[in-house]
Coordinates of C-alpha atoms in Angstrom, one line a residue:
X1 CA 9.3 -8.4 13.6
X2 CA 7.8 -5.2 15.0
X3 CA 7.2 -2.2 13.5
X4 CA 7.2 -0.1 16.7
X5 CA 10.0 1.6 17.4
X6 CA 10.9 2.9 21.1
X7 CA 13.0 5.8 20.0
X8 CA 10.1 6.8 17.3
X9 CA 9.9 11.1 17.6
X10 CA 6.5 12.2 18.7
X11 CA 5.1 13.6 15.6
X12 CA 2.0 15.3 17.2
X13 CA 1.2 17.1 20.0
X14 CA -0.8 16.1 23.0
X15 CA -4.3 17.9 22.5
X16 CA -4.8 19.1 26.3
X17 CA -8.3 21.4 25.4
X18 CA -11.5 19.6 26.5
X19 CA -13.3 20.8 23.4
X20 CA -10.7 19.5 21.4
X21 CA -10.2 16.3 23.2
X22 CA -14.2 15.8 23.0
X23 CA -14.0 16.5 18.9
X24 CA -11.0 14.2 18.3
X25 CA -12.5 11.2 20.6
X26 CA -15.5 12.0 18.2
X27 CA -13.1 11.7 14.9
X28 CA -11.2 8.7 16.7
X29 CA -14.5 6.6 17.1
X30 CA -15.4 7.4 13.7
X31 CA -11.9 6.3 12.1
X32 CA -12.5 3.6 13.6
X33 CA -15.8 2.5 11.9
X34 CA -14.2 3.6 8.4
X35 CA -11.6 1.8 8.8
X36 CA -13.1 -1.3 8.9
X37 CA -13.2 -2.3 5.5
X38 CA -9.3 -2.1 5.5
X39 CA -8.5 -4.1 8.7
X40 CA -5.8 -5.8 8.8
X41 CA -6.0 -9.8 10.3
X42 CA -2.3 -9.9 9.9
X43 CA 0.1 -9.3 13.1
X44 CA -0.1 -5.3 13.4
X45 CA 3.4 -5.0 13.3
X46 CA 3.4 -7.2 9.8
X47 CA 1.7 -4.7 7.1
X48 CA 1.2 -6.4 4.1
X49 CA 0.4 -4.6 0.6
X50 CA -3.5 -4.7 0.1
X51 CA -5.1 -7.1 -2.7
X52 CA -5.6 -4.5 -5.2
X53 CA -9.2 -3.7 -5.8
X54 CA -11.6 -4.3 -8.8
X55 CA -11.9 -0.9 -10.7
X56 CA -15.4 0.7 -11.2
X57 CA -16.3 1.9 -14.2
X58 CA -16.5 5.6 -13.7
X59 CA -12.7 5.4 -12.4
X60 CA -11.2 3.9 -15.6
X61 CA -12.5 6.0 -17.5
X62 CA -11.5 8.7 -15.2
X63 CA -8.0 7.8 -15.5
X64 CA -7.8 6.1 -19.8
X65 CA -9.0 9.8 -20.1
X66 CA -5.8 11.5 -18.4
X67 CA -4.0 9.4 -20.8
X68 CA -5.1 12.4 -23.8
X69 CA -3.8 15.2 -21.4
X70 CA -0.4 16.9 -23.1
X71 CA 1.7 16.4 -20.0
X72 CA 3.6 13.1 -19.6
X73 CA 3.9 13.6 -16.3
X74 CA 0.1 13.5 -15.8
X75 CA 0.0 10.1 -17.9
X76 CA 2.8 8.4 -15.4
X77 CA -0.1 9.9 -12.0
X78 CA -2.8 8.0 -14.6
X79 CA -0.5 4.9 -15.8
X80 CA 0.1 4.2 -11.6
X81 CA -3.2 4.5 -10.3
X82 CA -3.9 2.0 -13.2
X83 CA -1.7 -0.1 -11.8
X84 CA -3.1 -0.2 -8.6
X85 CA -6.3 -1.9 -9.9
X86 CA -6.9 -5.5 -10.2
X87 CA -7.1 -5.5 -14.5
X88 CA -7.0 -8.9 -15.8
X89 CA -10.6 -10.2 -15.2
X90 CA -12.1 -6.6 -16.0
X91 CA -15.7 -7.6 -18.0
X92 CA -18.1 -5.2 -19.9
X93 CA -19.0 -2.9 -18.9
X94 CA -16.1 -2.4 -16.4
X95 CA -13.1 -2.5 -19.3
X96 CA -10.4 -1.1 -20.8
X97 CA -10.4 -0.3 -24.2
X98 CA -8.1 -2.5 -26.6
X99 CA -7.1 1.1 -27.9
X100 CA -5.9 2.0 -25.2
X101 CA -4.2 -0.5 -23.9
X102 CA -2.4 -0.2 -27.6
X103 CA -1.7 3.6 -26.0
X104 CA 0.2 2.6 -23.3
X105 CA 2.2 -0.1 -24.4
X106 CA 3.4 2.7 -26.8
X107 CA 4.7 4.9 -23.9
X108 CA 6.7 1.7 -23.1
X109 CA 9.4 3.7 -25.6
X110 CA 7.9 7.5 -25.0
X111 CA 10.6 9.9 -26.0
X112 CA 10.3 13.0 -23.8
X113 CA 11.2 16.2 -25.9
X114 CA 12.7 18.6 -23.8
X115 CA 16.4 17.4 -22.9
X116 CA 17.3 18.8 -19.6
X117 CA 14.7 16.6 -18.2
X118 CA 14.2 13.8 -20.6
X119 CA 15.6 11.1 -18.4
X120 CA 13.9 11.4 -15.5
X121 CA 10.8 12.0 -17.4
X122 CA 11.4 9.0 -19.5
X123 CA 11.6 6.5 -16.5
X124 CA 8.7 8.1 -14.8
X125 CA 6.4 7.4 -18.0
X126 CA 8.3 3.7 -18.9
X127 CA 8.1 2.2 -15.4
X128 CA 4.6 3.7 -14.9
X129 CA 3.4 1.8 -18.4
X130 CA 4.7 -1.7 -17.3
X131 CA 3.6 -1.3 -13.7
X132 CA -0.2 -1.0 -15.8
X133 CA 0.9 -3.6 -18.3
X134 CA 1.6 -5.7 -15.2
X135 CA -2.0 -5.7 -13.9
X136 CA -3.8 -6.9 -17.1
X137 CA -1.7 -10.2 -17.0
X138 CA -1.4 -12.9 -20.1
X139 CA -3.1 -10.6 -22.3
X140 CA -0.2 -8.3 -22.4
X141 CA 1.6 -10.7 -23.8
X142 CA 1.5 -9.1 -27.7
X143 CA 3.6 -6.1 -25.7
X144 CA 6.1 -8.7 -24.0
X145 CA 9.0 -8.1 -26.1
X146 CA 8.7 -4.3 -25.7
X147 CA 8.6 -4.9 -22.1
X148 CA 11.9 -7.0 -22.4
X149 CA 13.6 -4.2 -23.7
X150 CA 13.3 -2.2 -20.0
X151 CA 15.2 -5.2 -18.6
X152 CA 18.3 -3.2 -19.4
X153 CA 17.4 -0.1 -18.5
X154 CA 19.7 1.9 -15.9
X155 CA 16.8 3.2 -14.3
X156 CA 16.2 0.5 -11.2
X157 CA 12.0 1.2 -10.9
X158 CA 12.0 0.6 -14.4
X159 CA 13.8 -2.6 -15.1
X160 CA 11.6 -3.9 -12.0
X161 CA 8.5 -2.8 -13.5
X162 CA 9.1 -4.7 -16.6
X163 CA 10.1 -7.8 -14.3
X164 CA 6.9 -7.5 -12.5
X165 CA 5.0 -7.8 -15.9
X166 CA 6.8 -10.0 -17.4
X167 CA 6.3 -12.2 -13.9
X168 CA 2.8 -11.0 -14.0
X169 CA 2.5 -12.7 -17.3
X170 CA 3.5 -16.5 -16.1
X171 CA 4.3 -19.5 -18.3
X172 CA 3.5 -17.5 -21.1
X173 CA 6.5 -15.4 -20.9
X174 CA 8.9 -17.9 -19.9
X175 CA 11.0 -16.9 -23.1
X176 CA 12.2 -14.2 -21.5
X177 CA 13.6 -15.9 -18.2
X178 CA 17.2 -15.7 -19.0
X179 CA 17.2 -11.8 -19.7
X180 CA 15.4 -11.8 -16.4
X181 CA 17.4 -14.2 -14.5
X182 CA 20.6 -11.8 -15.6
X183 CA 19.3 -9.5 -12.6
X184 CA 19.0 -12.1 -9.7
X185 CA 22.6 -10.8 -8.9
X186 CA 21.5 -6.9 -8.6
X187 CA 22.7 -5.4 -5.5
X188 CA 19.0 -4.2 -5.0
X189 CA 17.3 -6.3 -3.4
X190 CA 14.3 -5.3 -4.3
X191 CA 15.3 -6.0 -7.6
X192 CA 16.3 -9.4 -7.0
X193 CA 13.6 -10.1 -5.1
X194 CA 11.6 -9.5 -7.5
X195 CA 13.7 -11.4 -10.4
X196 CA 13.3 -14.6 -8.5
X197 CA 9.3 -14.1 -7.7
X198 CA 9.0 -13.8 -11.5
X199 CA 11.1 -16.8 -12.5
X200 CA 8.3 -18.6 -9.8
X201 CA 5.3 -17.2 -11.3
X202 CA 6.6 -18.6 -15.3
X203 CA 7.6 -22.3 -13.7
X204 CA 11.0 -22.0 -14.4
X205 CA 12.3 -21.4 -10.9
X206 CA 14.2 -24.6 -10.7
X207 CA 16.4 -23.9 -13.7
X208 CA 18.1 -21.1 -12.3
X209 CA 17.9 -22.5 -8.7
X210 CA 21.0 -23.9 -8.9
X211 CA 23.1 -20.9 -9.5
X212 CA 21.5 -18.7 -6.8
X213 CA 22.4 -21.5 -4.6
X214 CA 26.0 -21.4 -5.2
X215 CA 26.0 -18.1 -4.0
X216 CA 24.7 -19.8 -0.3
X217 CA 28.2 -20.0 0.8
X218 CA 29.6 -17.0 -0.5
X219 CA 31.6 -15.2 2.0
X220 CA 29.8 -12.1 1.6
X221 CA 26.8 -11.8 4.1
X222 CA 25.0 -9.1 2.0
X223 CA 25.3 -12.2 -1.2
X224 CA 24.6 -15.0 0.8
X225 CA 21.0 -13.3 2.2
X226 CA 20.3 -11.8 -1.2
X227 CA 20.8 -15.8 -2.0
X228 CA 19.0 -17.0 0.5
X229 CA 15.8 -14.7 -0.1
X230 CA 15.8 -15.0 -3.7
X231 CA 15.3 -19.1 -3.4
X232 CA 12.8 -18.1 -0.8
X233 CA 11.0 -16.1 -3.1
X234 CA 11.1 -19.1 -5.7
X235 CA 8.9 -20.8 -3.3
X236 CA 8.5 -24.4 -4.2
X237 CA 10.5 -24.9 -7.1
X238 CA 13.8 -24.2 -4.8
X239 CA 12.6 -26.2 -1.7
X240 CA 15.0 -29.0 -2.9
X241 CA 17.7 -26.6 -1.2
X242 CA 15.8 -27.0 2.0
X243 CA 18.9 -28.7 3.7
X244 CA 21.1 -25.7 2.7
X245 CA 19.1 -23.0 4.1
X246 CA 18.4 -24.9 7.0
X247 CA 22.2 -24.8 7.4
X248 CA 22.4 -21.0 7.3
X249 CA 20.1 -21.0 10.2
X250 CA 23.2 -20.9 12.0
X251 CA 24.7 -18.6 10.3
X252 CA 26.4 -14.9 12.4
X253 CA 24.9 -12.3 10.4
X254 CA 21.6 -12.0 11.5
X255 CA 19.7 -10.6 7.9
X256 CA 21.2 -14.1 6.7
X257 CA 19.5 -16.3 9.4
X258 CA 16.2 -14.8 9.4
X259 CA 16.4 -14.9 5.4
X260 CA 16.7 -18.4 5.8
X261 CA 13.7 -18.9 8.0
X262 CA 12.0 -16.5 5.5
X263 CA 12.7 -18.9 2.5
X264 CA 12.0 -21.9 4.4
X265 CA 8.5 -20.3 5.3
X266 CA 7.9 -19.4 1.5
X267 CA 8.7 -22.9 0.7
X268 CA 5.4 -24.3 2.6
X269 CA 4.5 -27.7 3.8
X270 CA 7.3 -28.9 1.4
X271 CA 9.9 -27.7 3.9
X272 CA 8.1 -28.7 6.5
X273 CA 9.7 -32.1 6.3
X274 CA 12.3 -30.4 7.6
X275 CA 11.1 -29.2 10.9
X276 CA 12.6 -31.9 13.2
X277 CA 15.8 -31.1 11.9
X278 CA 15.2 -27.6 12.4
X279 CA 13.1 -27.9 15.4
X280 CA 16.5 -29.0 17.2
X281 CA 17.9 -26.0 16.5
X282 CA 15.7 -24.6 19.4
X283 CA 18.3 -26.0 22.1
X284 CA 21.3 -24.4 20.4
X285 CA 24.0 -22.6 22.8
X286 CA 23.6 -19.8 20.5
X287 CA 20.6 -17.8 21.2
X288 CA 20.6 -16.3 17.8
X289 CA 20.7 -20.1 16.7
X290 CA 17.3 -20.7 19.0
X291 CA 15.9 -17.7 17.8
X292 CA 15.9 -18.3 14.3
X293 CA 15.2 -21.6 14.7
X294 CA 12.1 -20.4 16.0
X295 CA 11.0 -18.1 13.7
X296 CA 11.7 -20.7 11.1
X297 CA 9.1 -23.3 12.4
X298 CA 6.7 -19.8 12.9
X299 CA 6.7 -18.9 9.3
X300 CA 5.6 -22.8 8.6
X301 CA 2.3 -22.1 10.5
X302 CA 0.3 -25.1 11.4
X303 CA 2.4 -27.4 9.1
X304 CA 5.0 -27.2 11.7
X305 CA 2.2 -27.6 15.1
X306 CA 3.5 -30.9 16.1
X307 CA 7.0 -29.4 17.5
X308 CA 4.5 -26.5 19.3
X309 CA 6.0 -28.1 23.1
X310 CA 9.7 -27.6 21.9
X311 CA 8.8 -23.9 21.2
X312 CA 6.7 -23.7 24.4
X313 CA 10.0 -24.4 26.3
X314 CA 11.5 -21.2 24.7
X315 CA 8.7 -18.9 26.3
X316 CA 11.2 -18.6 29.4
X317 CA 14.4 -18.6 27.8
X318 CA 17.0 -15.9 28.9
X319 CA 17.1 -14.3 26.0
X320 CA 14.1 -11.8 24.9
X321 CA 14.8 -12.5 21.2
X322 CA 14.3 -16.2 21.6
X323 CA 11.2 -15.7 23.8
X324 CA 9.5 -13.3 21.1
X325 CA 9.7 -15.3 18.6
X326 CA 9.2 -18.7 20.6
X327 CA 5.5 -16.5 21.3
X328 CA 5.3 -15.5 18.1
X329 CA 5.9 -18.7 16.4
X330 CA 3.0 -20.1 18.5
X331 CA 0.7 -17.4 17.2
X332 CA 1.3 -18.4 13.9
X333 CA 0.1 -22.0 14.4
X334 CA -3.2 -20.6 15.4
X335 CA -5.6 -22.3 16.7
X336 CA -3.3 -25.5 16.4
X337 CA -1.4 -23.9 19.9
X338 CA -3.9 -22.8 21.3
X339 CA -3.5 -25.3 24.4
X340 CA -0.8 -23.3 25.1
X341 CA -2.4 -20.1 25.9
X342 CA -2.3 -20.3 29.4
X343 CA 1.6 -20.5 29.5
X344 CA 2.1 -16.9 26.9
X345 CA 0.0 -15.2 29.4
X346 CA 3.2 -14.6 31.7
X347 CA 4.9 -12.6 28.9
X348 CA 2.8 -10.3 28.6
X349 CA 4.0 -8.5 31.6
X350 CA 7.7 -9.2 30.3
X351 CA 9.9 -6.6 31.0
X352 CA 10.8 -6.8 26.9
X353 CA 8.7 -4.6 24.8
X354 CA 9.0 -6.9 21.7
X355 CA 8.2 -9.9 23.9
X356 CA 4.9 -8.6 25.1
X357 CA 3.7 -7.3 22.1
X358 CA 4.3 -10.8 20.6
X359 CA 2.7 -12.6 23.4
X360 CA -0.7 -10.8 23.0
X361 CA -0.2 -11.1 18.8
X362 CA 0.3 -14.7 19.8
X363 CA -3.4 -14.8 22.0
X364 CA -5.0 -12.7 19.1
X365 CA -4.2 -15.6 16.6
X366 CA -5.7 -17.9 18.8
X367 CA -9.3 -16.1 18.8
X368 CA -12.3 -17.2 20.6
X369 CA -9.9 -19.8 22.1
X370 CA -7.8 -17.2 23.8
X371 CA -10.9 -14.7 25.1
X372 CA -10.7 -15.9 28.4
X373 CA -7.6 -13.5 28.5
X374 CA -9.5 -10.7 27.8
X375 CA -8.7 -8.5 30.9
X376 CA -5.4 -9.4 30.7
X377 CA -5.2 -8.0 27.6
X378 CA -6.3 -4.7 28.6
X379 CA -3.5 -3.5 30.4
X380 CA -1.6 -3.4 27.4
X381 CA -3.8 -0.6 25.7
X382 CA -1.6 1.8 27.6
X383 CA 1.9 0.4 27.8
X384 CA 4.6 2.6 27.2
X385 CA 5.4 0.9 23.4
X386 CA 4.1 1.5 19.9
X387 CA 4.1 -2.2 19.0
X388 CA 2.5 -3.4 22.7
X389 CA -0.3 -1.3 22.4
X390 CA -1.1 -2.2 18.7
X391 CA -1.0 -5.9 19.3
X392 CA -2.8 -5.9 22.6
X393 CA -5.8 -4.1 20.1
X394 CA -5.0 -6.8 17.3
X395 CA -5.6 -9.5 19.9
X396 CA -9.1 -8.0 21.5
X397 CA -10.2 -7.2 18.1
X398 CA -9.8 -10.8 17.0
X399 CA -11.5 -12.2 20.2
X400 CA -15.0 -11.1 19.4
X401 CA -17.2 -10.6 21.7
X402 CA -15.7 -11.1 25.1
X403 CA -13.9 -7.9 24.1
X404 CA -16.6 -5.7 23.2
X405 CA -16.9 -4.4 26.6
X406 CA -13.5 -2.5 25.8
X407 CA -14.3 -0.6 22.7
X408 CA -14.0 2.8 24.6
X409 CA -10.9 2.1 25.8
X410 CA -9.5 1.0 22.4
X411 CA -11.1 4.0 20.7
X412 CA -8.8 6.6 22.6
X413 CA -6.0 4.7 20.8
X414 CA -6.9 6.6 17.0
X415 CA -5.5 9.6 18.8
X416 CA -2.1 8.4 18.7
X417 CA 0.7 9.5 16.7
X418 CA 2.0 6.1 15.6
X419 CA 0.0 5.1 12.7
X420 CA 0.5 1.6 13.6
X421 CA -1.9 1.6 16.7
X422 CA -4.4 3.3 14.8
X423 CA -4.3 1.2 12.5
X424 CA -4.8 -2.2 14.9
X425 CA -7.1 0.0 16.9
X426 CA -9.4 0.9 13.7
X427 CA -9.2 -2.9 12.6
X428 CA -10.3 -3.8 16.4
X429 CA -13.3 -1.9 17.1
X430 CA -14.6 -2.5 13.1
X431 CA -14.4 -6.3 13.7
X432 CA -16.5 -5.3 16.7
X433 CA -19.1 -3.9 14.5
X434 CA -18.5 -0.2 16.3
X435 CA -20.7 2.1 14.4
X436 CA -20.7 6.3 14.6
X437 CA -21.1 7.8 11.6
X438 CA -24.1 10.3 13.1
X439 CA -20.2 12.1 13.7
X440 CA -19.9 13.8 10.3
X441 CA -20.7 17.5 10.7
X442 CA -18.8 16.8 14.0
X443 CA -15.8 15.8 12.1
X444 CA -16.4 18.0 9.2
X445 CA -15.4 21.1 11.9
X446 CA -11.5 19.4 12.3
X447 CA -11.0 20.6 8.7
X448 CA -9.8 23.6 9.6
X449 CA -8.1 22.1 12.8
X450 CA -5.0 24.2 13.5
X451 CA -3.4 20.4 14.0
X452 CA -2.2 19.1 10.3
X453 CA -3.0 15.6 12.1
X454 CA -6.6 16.3 13.2
X455 CA -7.1 17.8 9.4
X456 CA -5.9 14.7 7.9
X457 CA -7.5 12.3 9.9
X458 CA -11.0 14.6 9.4
X459 CA -10.5 14.3 5.7
X460 CA -9.7 10.5 6.1
X461 CA -12.6 9.8 7.8
X462 CA -15.1 12.1 5.7
X463 CA -14.3 10.0 2.2
X464 CA -14.4 6.5 4.4
X465 CA -17.8 7.5 5.6
X466 CA -18.9 7.9 2.2
X467 CA -19.9 11.5 3.0
X468 CA -22.3 13.3 0.6
X469 CA -20.0 14.8 -2.1
X470 CA -22.0 17.9 -2.3
X471 CA -22.0 18.6 1.7
X472 CA -18.3 17.8 1.9
X473 CA -15.9 17.9 -0.9
X474 CA -16.1 21.8 -0.7
X475 CA -14.6 21.8 2.7
X476 CA -12.3 19.1 1.4
X477 CA -11.2 20.5 -1.9
X478 CA -9.0 23.3 -0.1
X479 CA -6.9 21.1 1.7
X480 CA -5.4 20.2 -1.5
X481 CA -2.8 22.7 -1.1
X482 CA -1.5 21.9 2.1
X483 CA 1.9 21.9 2.8
X484 CA 1.5 18.9 4.2
X485 CA 2.4 16.3 1.8
X486 CA 0.0 13.7 4.0
X487 CA -2.8 15.9 4.2
X488 CA -2.5 16.6 0.6
X489 CA -2.8 12.6 0.2
X490 CA -5.6 12.1 2.5
X491 CA -7.2 14.3 1.0
X492 CA -7.1 13.3 -2.3
X493 CA -8.2 9.6 -1.3
X494 CA -11.4 11.0 0.8
X495 CA -12.1 13.0 -3.0
X496 CA -12.1 9.4 -5.0
X497 CA -14.1 7.8 -2.5
X498 CA -16.2 10.7 -2.7
X499 CA -16.1 10.0 -6.8
X500 CA -17.4 11.1 -9.5
X501 CA -17.8 14.7 -8.8
X502 CA -20.0 17.0 -10.2
X503 CA -18.7 20.0 -12.7
X504 CA -18.5 22.7 -10.1
X505 CA -16.7 20.5 -7.0
X506 CA -14.4 19.6 -10.2
X507 CA -13.6 23.5 -10.7
X508 CA -12.6 23.7 -7.1
X509 CA -9.9 21.0 -7.6
X510 CA -8.6 23.0 -10.9
X511 CA -8.6 26.2 -8.8
X512 CA -6.2 24.3 -6.5
X513 CA -3.6 23.8 -9.9
X514 CA -3.0 27.7 -9.5
X515 CA -2.0 27.5 -6.2
X516 CA 0.0 24.8 -6.2
X517 CA 2.1 24.7 -9.4
X518 CA 4.5 21.8 -8.2
X519 CA 2.2 19.6 -7.9
X520 CA 0.0 20.5 -11.3
X521 CA 0.6 16.5 -12.8
X522 CA -1.0 15.2 -9.7
X523 CA -3.6 17.4 -9.3
X524 CA -4.3 17.5 -12.5
X525 CA -5.0 14.2 -12.9
X526 CA -7.0 14.2 -10.0
X527 CA -9.8 16.1 -11.5
X528 CA -9.4 14.1 -14.6
X529 CA -10.0 10.8 -12.0
X530 CA -12.8 12.7 -10.4
X531 CA -14.5 13.4 -13.5
X532 CA -15.2 9.7 -14.4
X533 CA -14.7 10.9 -18.3
X534 CA -17.6 13.1 -18.4
X535 CA -17.1 14.5 -21.7
X536 CA -17.8 18.5 -20.5
X537 CA -15.5 17.9 -17.5
X538 CA -13.2 16.8 -19.8
X539 CA -13.1 19.7 -22.1
X540 CA -12.7 22.0 -19.1
X541 CA -10.0 19.8 -18.0
X542 CA -8.2 20.7 -21.4
X543 CA -8.6 24.2 -21.3
X544 CA -8.6 25.1 -17.5
X545 CA -6.3 24.3 -14.4
X546 CA -2.7 25.0 -16.1
X547 CA -2.1 22.6 -19.0
X548 CA 1.0 22.0 -20.0
X549 CA -0.4 22.8 -23.2
X550 CA -3.7 25.0 -23.9
X551 CA -5.9 23.6 -27.3
X552 CA -5.1 27.1 -29.2
X553 CA -1.7 26.3 -28.7
X554 CA -1.9 23.0 -30.5
X555 CA -1.5 24.0 -34.4
X556 CA -2.3 20.4 -35.0
X557 CA -5.7 21.0 -33.8
X558 CA -7.4 24.3 -34.8
X559 CA -10.7 25.0 -33.2
X560 CA -13.5 25.3 -35.8
X561 CA -16.6 27.2 -35.7
X562 CA -19.1 24.7 -34.2
X563 CA -16.5 23.5 -31.5
X564 CA -15.7 27.2 -30.1
X565 CA -19.8 27.4 -29.8
X566 CA -19.6 24.6 -27.7
X567 CA -16.9 25.4 -25.4
X568 CA -18.2 29.4 -25.1
X569 CA -21.9 27.6 -24.0
X570 CA -19.4 25.4 -21.7
X571 CA -17.5 28.6 -20.2
X572 CA -21.2 30.2 -19.9
X573 CA -22.5 27.1 -17.7
X574 CA -19.3 27.6 -15.3
X575 CA -19.0 31.7 -15.0
X576 CA -21.6 31.7 -11.9
X577 CA -19.8 28.5 -9.9
X578 CA -16.2 30.1 -10.6
X579 CA -16.7 33.5 -8.9
X580 CA -15.6 32.1 -5.8
X581 CA -12.6 30.9 -7.8
X582 CA -10.3 34.1 -8.6
X583 CA -7.4 32.1 -10.0
X584 CA -9.3 30.1 -12.2
X585 CA -12.1 33.0 -12.9
X586 CA -9.2 35.1 -14.4
X587 CA -7.4 31.8 -16.7
X588 CA -11.0 31.4 -18.1
X589 CA -11.3 34.9 -19.0
X590 CA -8.7 34.7 -21.0
X591 CA -9.7 31.7 -22.3
X592 CA -13.1 33.0 -23.2
X593 CA -10.9 35.8 -24.7
X594 CA -8.9 33.4 -26.9
X595 CA -11.9 31.3 -28.3
X596 CA -14.1 34.5 -29.7
X597 CA -10.9 35.8 -31.2
X598 CA -10.6 32.5 -32.8
X599 CA -13.9 32.0 -33.7
X600 CA -14.8 35.4 -35.1

């Protein structure tokens, strides 16, 4: 269950100069603190999707304003952003107006005018609209018929989004279960997984579980693997098939056997009654079977802790995968298995890196109950394997005060090229209560560093610390046109955390569009988002930043005399702030001339 890859190429160079090392260490320490809010309590090699946050009022206003842009790809950007928030329990003043929800629903049937890009643009808009409505939950039920029509779309992202939306409506959308169930045999496992989950959310999974269970004995291992995962995603509703699933723990195909272990875990306490049968497989002559059995018991967590003694015996198994999963399983049982911490200890020096990582993880899961072993975990912070260093940092973070003395050693890991190591170290330091926001000025200097990873991390840090936009936004915005996509994404996220932006800073965002036309939809949406829906800002976004269609090009929206005066007054306000933005300034001059001509 590890993400760490021994053969992963080195993504970033080693910094050798003393000044750079010092600055990067400051950056590392700051990032550690700033990532506290995102610290994970899970195995550092198992990163689940973060729960959707509740949006702020200004964020919603900025997002929905983008739906009035003339570019459908800007709408898609807005809808995708909207789908990342928790929207089903909004309360005034944080709310989405009903007319905006209607507008989103209409995009489910959007027809693009340009033939050569019709298919790709329509698919993006349809999928993003369905995703956005999926987060609204049962309130979006009135649009279920339109969403259901997308279930037969040939684009997998579109019909997967439709499944997600209908599933989130729960039992109220169960009438569409038969249509959704047709996708249970989809060749894309992501789609079939979503379908199974949706049927479970609707409360009708038990009606479709039999047809899935029939495929558990298919001669094609891929079919068996998809079937067993589907039953797992149906949860308790498919628990009657636990006996058949247990038999697949001995399947010769690992994707099937581990899928079976996953499925049993998803069935929760309901499947724990079969733990005795699974425990018997811990002594099977086939090491893959022993490994799958340990993994299955681990999936059940504390509910299977009665079998911890048998799992402990596998800590000395001759097969490294069995030792790995045995240690991991004890970790999943947490405090219920803490009495066996001392027996896990020898695995910290195992020859196999996955075993070392799982041993550290297991001790971390036991928390303060295993804090006597912090000194034993410390050496793993310099292990040659990414997964081991990540697990060691995670474990120390879970052990509380006794591990605080090692915070500086953990902070050094944030200079690492591997993101999982950095994230685990950041989370650990956050849990220890480290603080270093006073380093912001030094971090800002790194925005112009020659290495893209340093620039990216500096932008992330300034955003997460909530740095004053008036001071740091102008320094971050130029990085929006970086050739490195990772840097651009980090800069956008940093600016979002500083939002909403003042008008003068918003101009800098719009100016980047002229330099990087390929990213125009993304950059223009970012401008809308960061505007917070402020009226003057929205007017400027419509006139500047290379819109797909300028206001004067729309024959149905002629500019009257008063509107022309208002626009010219607004242009006058930004004339001076735009003097250092040459491309935007040139466009501004053109638009002034056009408005004057139309007004006269």
